[in-house]
Coordinates of C-alpha atoms in Angstrom, one line a residue:
Chain A
M1 CA 91.9 39.7 101.7
T2 CA 93.6 36.7 103.3
L3 CA 97.3 36.4 103.9
G4 CA 99.0 33.0 104.1
T5 CA 100.9 32.2 107.3
S6 CA 104.2 32.6 105.6
S7 CA 103.3 35.9 104.2
R8 CA 102.2 37.2 107.5
A9 CA 105.4 35.9 109.1
A10 CA 107.5 37.6 106.4
L11 CA 105.7 40.9 106.8
H12 CA 105.8 40.7 110.5
A13 CA 109.5 40.2 110.4
A14 CA 110.0 43.0 107.9
A15 CA 108.0 45.4 110.1
W16 CA 109.9 44.2 113.2
S17 CA 113.2 44.9 111.5
L18 CA 112.2 48.4 110.6
L19 CA 111.0 49.2 114.1
A20 CA 114.1 47.7 115.7
A21 CA 116.5 49.4 113.3
R22 CA 117.8 51.9 115.8
G23 CA 118.2 49.3 118.5
I24 CA 120.6 47.1 116.6
A25 CA 124.2 47.7 117.3
A26 CA 125.3 46.8 113.8
Q27 CA 124.8 49.1 110.9
T28 CA 121.2 49.3 109.8
T29 CA 119.6 51.3 107.0
A30 CA 115.9 51.6 106.7
T31 CA 114.1 53.1 103.7
V32 CA 110.6 53.7 102.7
D33 CA 109.7 54.1 99.0
V34 CA 106.3 55.7 98.4
G35 CA 105.2 55.8 94.7
A36 CA 102.5 56.1 92.2
S37 CA 102.5 53.6 89.4
T38 CA 100.7 52.6 86.3
V39 CA 101.0 48.9 85.7
R40 CA 99.7 46.4 83.2
Y41 CA 100.1 42.8 84.1
D42 CA 100.1 40.4 81.1
G43 CA 96.5 39.4 80.4
F44 CA 95.0 42.2 82.6
L45 CA 93.8 45.8 81.9
P46 CA 96.2 48.6 82.8
S47 CA 95.7 50.0 86.3
G48 CA 96.9 52.8 88.5
A49 CA 98.4 51.8 91.8
A50 CA 99.8 53.5 94.9
S51 CA 102.7 51.7 96.6
V52 CA 104.5 51.8 99.9
T53 CA 107.7 49.7 100.1
P54 CA 109.5 49.7 103.4
A55 CA 112.9 47.9 103.5
A56 CA 115.6 47.4 106.1
T57 CA 119.1 46.3 105.6
W58 CA 121.2 45.1 108.5
T59 CA 124.8 44.7 107.8
R60 CA 127.7 43.3 109.8
P61 CA 131.1 42.5 108.4
G62 CA 130.5 39.3 106.4
A63 CA 126.7 39.3 107.0
T64 CA 123.7 41.0 105.5
L65 CA 120.1 40.7 106.4
I66 CA 117.5 42.3 104.2
A67 CA 113.8 42.6 105.0
R68 CA 111.4 44.2 102.6
G69 CA 107.7 44.5 102.3
S70 CA 105.5 46.0 99.6
Y71 CA 101.9 47.2 99.8
L72 CA 100.1 48.0 96.6
R73 CA 96.6 49.4 96.2
F74 CA 95.1 49.3 92.8
E75 CA 92.4 51.5 91.2
S76 CA 90.0 48.6 91.6
G77 CA 90.4 48.7 95.3
H78 CA 92.3 45.4 95.3
R79 CA 95.4 45.2 97.4
S80 CA 98.6 43.3 97.0
L81 CA 101.0 42.5 99.8
E82 CA 104.5 41.1 99.5
G83 CA 107.3 40.4 102.0
L84 CA 110.8 39.1 101.7
I85 CA 113.6 38.3 104.1
A86 CA 117.0 37.4 102.9
A87 CA 120.2 36.8 104.8
S88 CA 123.7 36.4 103.4
L89 CA 126.8 35.1 105.2
F90 CA 130.2 35.6 103.6
T91 CA 133.2 33.5 104.3
P92 CA 136.1 35.2 106.2
P93 CA 138.8 36.6 103.9
A94 CA 141.4 34.2 105.3
L95 CA 139.4 31.1 104.5
L96 CA 139.8 31.2 100.7
P97 CA 142.7 32.4 98.5
D98 CA 143.1 36.1 97.9
G99 CA 140.2 37.6 96.0
W100 CA 137.8 34.7 96.6
R101 CA 134.8 34.9 98.9
G102 CA 132.0 32.4 99.5
E103 CA 128.4 33.5 100.2
V104 CA 125.5 31.5 101.5
T105 CA 122.1 33.1 101.3
V106 CA 118.7 32.0 102.6
S107 CA 115.6 33.8 101.7
G108 CA 111.9 33.4 102.3
G109 CA 108.9 35.4 101.3
G110 CA 105.3 35.5 100.5
S111 CA 102.9 37.5 98.5
S112 CA 99.2 37.8 98.2
Y113 CA 96.9 39.5 95.7
A114 CA 93.3 40.3 96.5
D115 CA 91.7 37.2 98.1
F116 CA 92.5 34.6 95.6
A117 CA 96.3 34.4 94.9
S118 CA 98.9 33.8 97.5
F119 CA 102.5 32.5 97.2
W120 CA 105.3 31.6 99.5
H121 CA 108.8 30.5 98.8
A122 CA 111.9 29.5 100.8
T123 CA 115.2 29.1 99.1
G124 CA 118.9 28.7 99.9
E125 CA 121.7 29.8 97.6
A126 CA 125.5 29.3 97.6
R127 CA 127.7 31.6 95.6
L128 CA 131.4 31.7 95.0
H129 CA 132.7 35.2 94.2
F130 CA 135.9 36.3 92.7
V131 CA 136.7 39.9 93.3
A132 CA 139.5 41.9 91.6
P133 CA 140.0 45.7 91.3
G134 CA 137.1 47.0 89.3
R135 CA 135.7 43.6 88.3
G136 CA 134.4 40.4 89.7
A137 CA 132.5 37.2 88.9
W138 CA 130.4 34.7 90.6
M139 CA 128.8 31.3 90.2
G140 CA 126.0 30.0 92.3
A141 CA 123.3 27.4 92.8
T142 CA 119.9 27.8 94.5
A143 CA 117.5 25.2 95.9
G144 CA 114.3 25.4 97.7
R145 CA 110.5 25.3 97.5
T146 CA 107.8 27.5 96.3
S147 CA 104.0 27.2 96.6
Y148 CA 101.0 28.7 94.9
G149 CA 98.0 27.6 96.9
S150 CA 98.5 23.9 96.6
A151 CA 101.4 21.6 97.0
A152 CA 104.9 23.1 97.1
R153 CA 107.1 22.7 94.1
P154 CA 110.9 22.2 94.1
V155 CA 113.1 25.1 93.0
A156 CA 116.6 24.6 91.5
V157 CA 118.6 27.4 89.8
A158 CA 122.1 27.5 88.6
G159 CA 123.7 30.8 87.6
I160 CA 126.9 32.6 86.7
G161 CA 127.6 36.3 86.5
G162 CA 130.2 38.9 86.2
W163 CA 130.6 42.7 86.8
A164 CA 133.0 45.4 85.9
R165 CA 133.4 49.0 87.0
R166 CA 135.0 51.8 85.1
G167 CA 134.8 55.1 86.7
W168 CA 131.1 56.0 87.1
L169 CA 129.9 53.0 85.1
M170 CA 129.2 49.6 86.4
L171 CA 128.2 46.7 84.1
T172 CA 126.9 43.3 85.1
A173 CA 126.0 40.3 83.0
S174 CA 124.4 37.1 84.3
A175 CA 122.8 33.9 83.0
S176 CA 120.7 31.4 85.0
R177 CA 118.8 28.2 84.3
S178 CA 115.8 27.7 86.5
F179 CA 113.7 24.6 87.2
I180 CA 110.4 25.1 89.2
G181 CA 108.4 21.9 89.2
D182 CA 107.7 21.2 85.6
T183 CA 108.6 24.7 84.5
A184 CA 112.1 25.4 83.2
Y185 CA 113.6 28.5 81.6
T186 CA 116.9 30.3 81.0
D187 CA 117.3 34.0 81.7
V188 CA 120.2 36.1 80.4
E189 CA 120.5 39.6 81.7
S190 CA 122.8 42.6 81.7
T191 CA 122.7 45.8 83.6
A192 CA 124.4 49.1 83.5
E193 CA 124.6 51.5 86.3
V194 CA 125.9 55.1 86.1
G195 CA 126.3 57.4 88.9
A196 CA 127.6 61.0 89.2
G197 CA 127.1 63.1 92.2
A198 CA 123.6 62.9 93.4
W199 CA 122.4 61.1 90.3
G200 CA 122.1 57.4 89.8
L201 CA 120.9 55.7 86.6
H202 CA 120.2 52.0 86.2
G203 CA 119.2 50.1 83.2
S204 CA 118.7 46.4 82.6
V205 CA 117.9 44.3 79.6
G206 CA 117.3 40.6 79.5
A207 CA 115.7 37.7 77.6
R208 CA 114.0 34.6 78.6
I209 CA 114.9 31.7 76.4
S210 CA 114.6 27.9 76.2
S211 CA 111.5 28.1 78.3
R212 CA 109.0 25.4 79.1
G213 CA 106.0 27.0 80.8
G214 CA 107.9 30.1 82.0
G215 CA 107.2 32.4 79.0
H216 CA 109.5 33.8 76.4
G217 CA 110.6 37.3 75.4
V218 CA 112.7 40.3 76.0
Y219 CA 112.4 42.4 79.1
G220 CA 114.1 45.5 80.5
A221 CA 113.8 48.3 82.9
G222 CA 115.3 51.7 83.6
E223 CA 115.5 53.9 86.7
A224 CA 116.8 57.3 87.6
T225 CA 117.4 58.3 91.2
R226 CA 118.2 61.8 92.3
A227 CA 119.3 62.4 95.9
L228 CA 117.8 65.6 97.2
S229 CA 119.6 65.3 100.6
Q230 CA 121.2 62.6 102.6
R231 CA 117.8 61.2 103.5
I232 CA 115.5 61.9 100.6
A233 CA 115.7 60.8 97.0
V234 CA 113.2 60.9 94.2
F235 CA 113.1 58.2 91.5
V236 CA 111.3 57.4 88.3
S237 CA 111.4 53.8 87.0
G238 CA 109.7 51.8 84.3
G239 CA 110.0 48.9 82.1
R240 CA 108.9 45.3 81.7
Y241 CA 109.7 42.3 83.8
P242 CA 109.1 38.6 83.3
T243 CA 107.1 36.2 85.3
D244 CA 108.9 35.0 88.4
P245 CA 107.5 31.5 89.2
V246 CA 109.5 31.4 92.4
S247 CA 108.2 34.6 94.1
G248 CA 104.9 34.5 92.3
S249 CA 105.1 37.8 90.4
V250 CA 103.3 38.0 87.1
A251 CA 104.9 39.6 84.0
G252 CA 104.0 43.2 83.5
R253 CA 104.9 46.6 82.3
Y254 CA 105.1 49.6 84.7
L255 CA 106.0 53.2 85.2
T256 CA 106.5 54.5 88.7
V257 CA 107.3 57.9 90.2
G258 CA 108.3 57.9 93.8
V259 CA 110.2 59.2 96.7
R260 CA 112.6 57.3 98.9
I261 CA 113.1 58.3 102.5
R262 CA 115.9 56.8 104.6
N263 CA 117.1 56.8 108.1
P264 CA 120.3 58.9 108.8
T265 CA 123.5 57.5 107.5
P266 CA 125.6 56.3 110.4
R267 CA 128.9 58.2 110.3
R268 CA 131.7 58.3 112.7
P269 CA 134.4 60.9 113.0
P270 CA 137.8 59.3 112.4
T271 CA 139.0 59.9 115.9
W272 CA 138.9 57.8 119.0
D273 CA 139.7 60.8 121.1
P274 CA 137.5 60.3 124.2
V275 CA 137.0 64.1 124.3
Q276 CA 135.5 64.0 120.9
R277 CA 133.5 60.8 121.2
G278 CA 130.5 62.4 122.8
R279 CA 130.1 65.0 120.0
A280 CA 127.6 64.6 117.3
P281 CA 129.2 63.2 114.2
A282 CA 130.2 65.9 111.8
A283 CA 128.0 66.5 108.8
A284 CA 124.9 65.1 110.3
D285 CA 121.8 65.1 108.4
G286 CA 119.9 68.2 107.9
E287 CA 122.9 70.1 106.7
A288 CA 122.2 73.4 104.9
T289 CA 121.8 72.8 101.3
L290 CA 123.6 76.0 100.5
A291 CA 126.7 75.0 102.4
P292 CA 129.9 75.5 100.3
Q293 CA 130.9 72.5 98.2
I294 CA 134.3 71.7 97.0
E295 CA 135.5 69.7 94.0
I296 CA 139.0 68.7 93.5
R297 CA 140.1 68.0 89.9
P298 CA 143.4 67.2 88.3
A299 CA 144.9 70.2 86.6
G300 CA 147.9 68.5 84.8
D301 CA 151.3 70.0 85.6
R302 CA 149.7 72.7 87.7
G303 CA 148.6 70.2 90.3
V304 CA 145.0 70.2 91.2
R305 CA 142.1 72.6 90.7
L306 CA 140.1 73.3 93.8
L307 CA 136.6 74.5 92.9
V308 CA 134.4 75.8 95.7
R309 CA 130.7 76.6 95.0
A310 CA 129.5 79.1 97.5
P311 CA 126.5 81.0 96.1
G312 CA 126.2 84.5 97.5
A313 CA 129.7 84.6 98.9
S314 CA 131.8 87.8 98.7
S315 CA 135.1 86.0 99.5
V316 CA 136.2 82.4 99.9
E317 CA 139.4 81.3 101.6
L318 CA 140.9 77.9 102.0
A319 CA 143.4 76.7 104.5
A320 CA 144.8 73.2 104.4
D321 CA 147.9 71.2 105.3
F322 CA 149.1 71.8 101.7
T323 CA 149.0 75.6 102.3
D324 CA 150.7 75.2 105.7
W325 CA 147.4 76.3 107.1
H326 CA 147.9 79.7 105.6
P327 CA 144.6 81.2 104.4
V328 CA 144.6 81.4 100.7
M329 CA 142.0 83.5 98.8
L330 CA 140.2 81.8 96.0
E331 CA 139.5 83.6 92.7
R332 CA 136.0 84.0 91.5
V333 CA 135.4 82.2 88.2
M334 CA 132.8 82.9 85.5
E335 CA 130.4 80.2 86.8
E336 CA 127.9 81.8 89.1
G337 CA 128.9 81.3 92.8
A338 CA 132.1 79.4 91.9
W339 CA 135.6 80.1 93.2
Q340 CA 138.8 78.3 92.3
L341 CA 142.4 77.8 93.2
L342 CA 145.2 76.0 91.4
L343 CA 147.8 74.4 93.6
P344 CA 150.3 71.6 93.6
V345 CA 149.1 69.0 96.0
A346 CA 150.9 65.7 96.8
S347 CA 149.1 62.4 96.5
G348 CA 147.6 61.2 99.8
L349 CA 145.1 62.2 102.5
H350 CA 144.8 65.9 103.2
R351 CA 142.9 68.1 105.7
L352 CA 141.3 71.3 104.7
N353 CA 138.8 74.0 105.7
V354 CA 137.2 76.9 103.9
R355 CA 136.0 80.3 105.2
I356 CA 133.2 82.3 103.6
D357 CA 133.2 86.1 104.0
G358 CA 135.8 85.9 106.8
G359 CA 133.5 83.8 109.0
K360 CA 134.2 80.5 110.8
W361 CA 136.4 77.9 109.3
I362 CA 134.2 75.1 108.1
A363 CA 134.5 71.7 106.4
P364 CA 132.9 72.0 103.0
A365 CA 130.6 69.4 101.4
G366 CA 132.5 67.3 99.0
T367 CA 135.0 66.2 101.7
T368 CA 134.7 63.6 104.3
R369 CA 133.9 65.8 107.2
S370 CA 135.2 64.8 110.6
A371 CA 135.6 66.2 114.1
D372 CA 139.0 67.6 114.4
E373 CA 140.9 67.8 117.7
F374 CA 140.2 71.5 118.2
G375 CA 136.4 71.5 118.8
S376 CA 135.4 72.0 115.2
E377 CA 135.4 70.1 111.9
V378 CA 137.9 69.4 109.2
G379 CA 137.4 68.2 105.7
I380 CA 139.4 65.2 104.6
V381 CA 140.1 64.5 101.0
A382 CA 142.1 61.8 99.2
V383 CA 144.1 63.1 96.3
P384 CA 145.2 60.4 93.9
Chain B
M1 CA 147.7 47.3 121.3
M2 CA 150.6 49.7 121.2
R3 CA 154.0 48.0 120.6
A4 CA 157.0 48.6 122.8
S5 CA 158.5 51.2 120.5
G6 CA 155.2 53.0 120.4
Y7 CA 155.4 53.3 124.2
V8 CA 158.9 54.6 123.9
V9 CA 157.8 57.3 121.5
L10 CA 155.0 58.4 123.8
L11 CA 157.2 58.2 126.9
S12 CA 159.9 60.2 125.2
L13 CA 157.3 62.8 124.3
C14 CA 156.1 63.0 127.8
L15 CA 159.5 63.0 129.6
V16 CA 162.0 64.4 127.3
A17 CA 160.0 67.0 125.5
P18 CA 159.7 69.5 128.3
F19 CA 163.6 69.7 128.6
S20 CA 164.3 69.7 124.9
R21 CA 165.8 72.6 123.0
A22 CA 164.6 72.8 119.6
A23 CA 166.1 72.8 116.2
A24 CA 162.4 73.2 115.3
Q25 CA 162.7 76.7 116.7
G26 CA 164.3 77.4 113.3
D27 CA 161.1 76.5 111.5
P28 CA 159.5 79.9 110.8
R29 CA 156.1 78.4 110.5
L30 CA 155.9 77.9 114.2
E31 CA 156.2 81.6 114.7
R32 CA 152.5 81.6 114.2
L33 CA 152.0 79.9 117.6
D34 CA 151.7 82.1 120.6
E35 CA 154.7 82.5 122.9
A36 CA 153.4 80.2 125.6
T37 CA 152.5 77.3 123.2
R38 CA 155.5 77.5 120.9
P39 CA 158.2 76.1 123.2
V40 CA 156.0 73.2 124.2
V41 CA 155.2 72.3 120.6
V42 CA 158.8 72.8 119.5
A43 CA 160.0 70.5 122.3
L44 CA 157.5 67.8 121.2
I45 CA 158.6 68.1 117.6
D46 CA 162.3 67.9 118.4
T47 CA 161.7 64.8 120.5
A48 CA 159.8 63.3 117.6
R49 CA 162.6 64.1 115.3
A50 CA 165.1 62.6 117.7
V51 CA 163.3 59.2 117.5
G52 CA 163.2 59.5 113.7
L53 CA 159.6 60.4 113.2
P54 CA 158.5 62.8 110.4
V55 CA 158.0 66.2 111.9
N56 CA 156.1 68.0 109.1
P57 CA 152.7 66.4 110.0
L58 CA 153.3 67.6 113.6
V59 CA 154.0 71.1 112.5
E60 CA 150.9 71.0 110.3
R61 CA 148.7 69.8 113.1
A62 CA 149.9 72.6 115.4
L63 CA 149.3 75.2 112.6
E64 CA 145.8 73.8 112.1
G65 CA 145.1 74.3 115.8
A66 CA 146.5 77.8 115.6
I67 CA 144.4 78.9 112.7
K68 CA 141.3 77.6 114.4
G69 CA 142.2 79.5 117.6
A70 CA 142.6 76.4 119.8
P71 CA 144.1 76.8 123.3
G72 CA 147.8 76.0 123.6
A73 CA 147.1 73.0 125.7
T74 CA 144.8 71.5 123.1
I75 CA 147.3 72.1 120.4
A76 CA 150.0 70.4 122.4
T77 CA 147.8 67.4 123.2
A78 CA 146.9 67.1 119.5
V79 CA 150.6 67.2 118.5
R80 CA 151.5 64.7 121.2
R81 CA 148.8 62.3 120.2
L82 CA 149.7 62.5 116.5
A83 CA 153.4 61.8 117.3
A84 CA 152.3 58.7 119.3
D85 CA 150.2 57.6 116.3
L86 CA 153.1 58.2 113.9
G87 CA 155.2 56.0 116.1
R88 CA 152.6 53.2 116.1
A89 CA 152.3 53.5 112.4
R90 CA 156.0 53.1 111.9
D91 CA 156.0 50.0 114.1
A92 CA 153.3 48.6 111.9
L93 CA 154.5 49.7 108.5
G94 CA 158.2 49.2 109.1
S95 CA 161.1 51.6 109.4
G96 CA 161.3 52.0 105.6
A97 CA 157.9 53.6 105.5
S98 CA 157.9 57.1 103.9
P99 CA 156.7 60.1 105.9
V100 CA 153.6 60.3 103.8
E101 CA 152.8 56.7 104.5
L102 CA 153.3 57.2 108.2
D103 CA 151.0 60.2 108.1
A104 CA 148.3 58.1 106.3
G105 CA 149.0 55.3 108.7
A106 CA 148.5 57.5 111.7
A107 CA 145.2 58.7 110.3
A108 CA 144.1 55.1 109.8
L109 CA 145.0 54.1 113.3
R110 CA 143.0 57.1 114.6
A111 CA 140.1 55.9 112.5
G112 CA 140.1 52.6 114.3
A113 CA 142.3 50.3 112.2
G114 CA 144.5 48.0 114.2
P115 CA 148.2 48.0 113.6
D116 CA 147.9 44.5 112.2
V117 CA 145.7 46.0 109.4
L118 CA 148.6 48.4 108.5
T119 CA 151.0 45.5 108.5
R120 CA 148.8 43.4 106.3
L121 CA 148.3 46.2 103.9
R122 CA 152.0 46.8 103.7
R123 CA 152.5 43.1 102.9
A124 CA 149.7 43.1 100.4
R125 CA 151.1 46.1 98.5
G126 CA 154.6 44.9 98.4
H127 CA 157.0 47.6 97.3
R128 CA 154.2 49.9 96.1
P129 CA 153.2 52.8 98.3
V130 CA 150.6 52.1 100.8
T131 CA 149.5 55.7 101.2
M132 CA 146.4 55.6 99.0
A133 CA 145.2 52.3 100.4
L134 CA 145.4 53.8 103.9
A135 CA 143.8 57.0 102.8
V136 CA 140.8 55.2 101.2
L137 CA 140.5 53.0 104.3
T138 CA 140.3 56.0 106.6
D139 CA 137.9 57.8 104.3
L140 CA 135.5 54.8 104.2
V141 CA 135.4 54.6 107.9
A142 CA 134.7 58.3 108.2
R143 CA 131.8 57.8 105.8
G144 CA 130.3 55.3 108.1
V145 CA 131.6 52.0 106.8
P146 CA 132.4 49.7 109.7
I147 CA 136.1 49.3 110.2
D148 CA 136.0 45.6 109.7
T149 CA 134.1 45.9 106.4
A150 CA 136.3 48.7 105.2
T151 CA 139.4 46.8 106.1
T152 CA 138.2 43.6 104.3
A153 CA 137.3 45.6 101.2
V154 CA 140.6 47.4 101.0
L155 CA 142.6 44.3 101.8
T156 CA 140.8 42.4 99.1
L157 CA 141.8 45.0 96.5
A158 CA 145.2 45.9 97.9
A159 CA 147.2 43.1 96.4
T160 CA 146.5 44.0 92.7
A161 CA 144.8 47.4 92.7
R162 CA 146.5 50.5 91.4
D163 CA 146.0 53.7 93.3
E164 CA 143.5 54.8 90.7
D165 CA 141.5 51.7 91.3
L166 CA 141.3 52.4 95.0
V167 CA 140.2 55.9 94.3
D168 CA 137.5 54.6 91.9
F169 CA 136.4 52.2 94.5
R170 CA 136.0 54.9 97.1
R171 CA 134.0 57.1 94.6
A172 CA 131.7 54.2 93.9
V173 CA 131.1 53.6 97.6
E174 CA 130.5 57.4 98.1
R175 CA 127.9 57.4 95.2
D176 CA 126.1 54.3 96.5
I177 CA 125.8 55.8 99.9
A178 CA 124.5 59.0 98.4
I179 CA 121.6 57.2 96.6
G180 CA 120.6 55.1 99.6
A181 CA 122.9 52.1 100.1
P182 CA 124.0 51.3 103.6
P183 CA 127.7 52.3 103.9
A184 CA 128.7 48.7 104.9
A185 CA 126.9 47.2 101.9
A186 CA 128.2 49.8 99.6
A187 CA 131.7 48.7 100.4
S188 CA 131.0 45.0 100.2
I189 CA 130.7 42.7 97.2
R190 CA 128.7 44.5 94.6
V191 CA 126.4 41.7 93.6
N192 CA 125.4 40.4 96.9
A193 CA 122.8 37.7 96.3
A194 CA 120.5 38.9 99.0
A195 CA 120.3 42.4 97.7
R196 CA 120.0 41.9 94.0
E197 CA 116.3 42.2 93.6
A198 CA 115.9 45.5 95.4
R199 CA 115.1 47.8 92.5
P200 CA 112.8 50.7 93.5
G201 CA 109.5 51.3 91.8
R202 CA 108.7 47.9 90.4
P203 CA 105.1 47.0 91.4

């Protein structure tokens, strides 16, 4: 198969970003999705495919750089390669009135299927965001070029969108009008995202309307992600997506099962104590999955209910600033391996540790674990 | 940069504490410290009280060290450092700050927030308590969100957000990190144009 120059450049940059991830001082997250799919592109027979999708996100305050590649191998033996790089710059908070942020994004990418179809695109987008507690809105415009084999075509897109978050639910809605050469279409789309604990669910539904050469119809997709540890998650996703004349993707239906592996989350203990600086951050990856986990729930007039899950424990004690660091024994509850305590706890930031079977004081999962100043760890919780 | 009164607190703790006689000796909780450590900590606490700092966080920090079996010198260092941070937090938040706010402010300073951040948060929150905003800021940093990003996010929300909104925001960031988002991105604008196409599994 043959890759266009721009595709090679995009993939090269994506690979470089992944390799360099640990060397960059700013925060970098690298993931690799490995999946098995069944896919049916419009006008083609269904096919099985295996995919590998590496991605890296490099983030600084006010800037984001994303590099992503995708390799697909179909039943037929044909391969598809895709690469994308996108960079965003946000305006400093002081530049615009409270709640407003500007964003400029440039992206470029390429894709190639077998030896007969290759695309590239380069676009720039400007967005104006309004951000308020639990909701926000944006408007934006995109301009650029895209090419499918022959002469490049101009790209122009105008869009608006909004989002709202209530508890575990996040909703977005957006509408855009796109012009790619002689092709023009309008997409309206909404998404819902629900997350609780290690689960994440995402669904989207949209429609392409007022189209001239871009196809019509309704599309949608769903995805469930389950984090197995801090570095590994499994996901299942499926749905239908429309043709994207900018990036060159053809409309299709798909179902994918896969696993996502990521690099360790950078964490930093909330202390600048030089004595503590050299220590490994608390709660590093690879933590025992059976480590006790604490949940803190409101309990009305009685304060809060502290629920500790510690399978196999014979006794569970808690010591915290709100117990004056007196060890307090928790009561076993009906749920297997669960222990609880009801206490009045003032709103604010609190420090706590738990002890299982009279052992060492530890910071349980479910808290923000941090190096304390005494050579061990403390769990930090914010109680509303 | 520590302001002048912050230095005064620290200097007082270093110079005056060893000669202080404590009203804190009456605090029965400190009986849990060993005999060698107790007078040092009591002196530190009395000195902090003399300069108007809240003493309960200092007592709590000493008790935390005691229950964890820390050496007396380590406990004294921790108490002294916390007192200095409380002083810096008071400089930044103003003399009207509540003890709980000062405690949260000290934690935020220890996490790496500058005093100017505390001052801007105080200004943004107006007469409303700044405790939860500071708590969320500290928590985000501990979860790996760069301090500048966490500060920008909390400052953006602080002017209009209720405490519940801030807690919701923190939970959303926590969940996003759990399912693979970079901490910095999780705390940023939710519909970043560069990130919007990254759904897993789409061939």
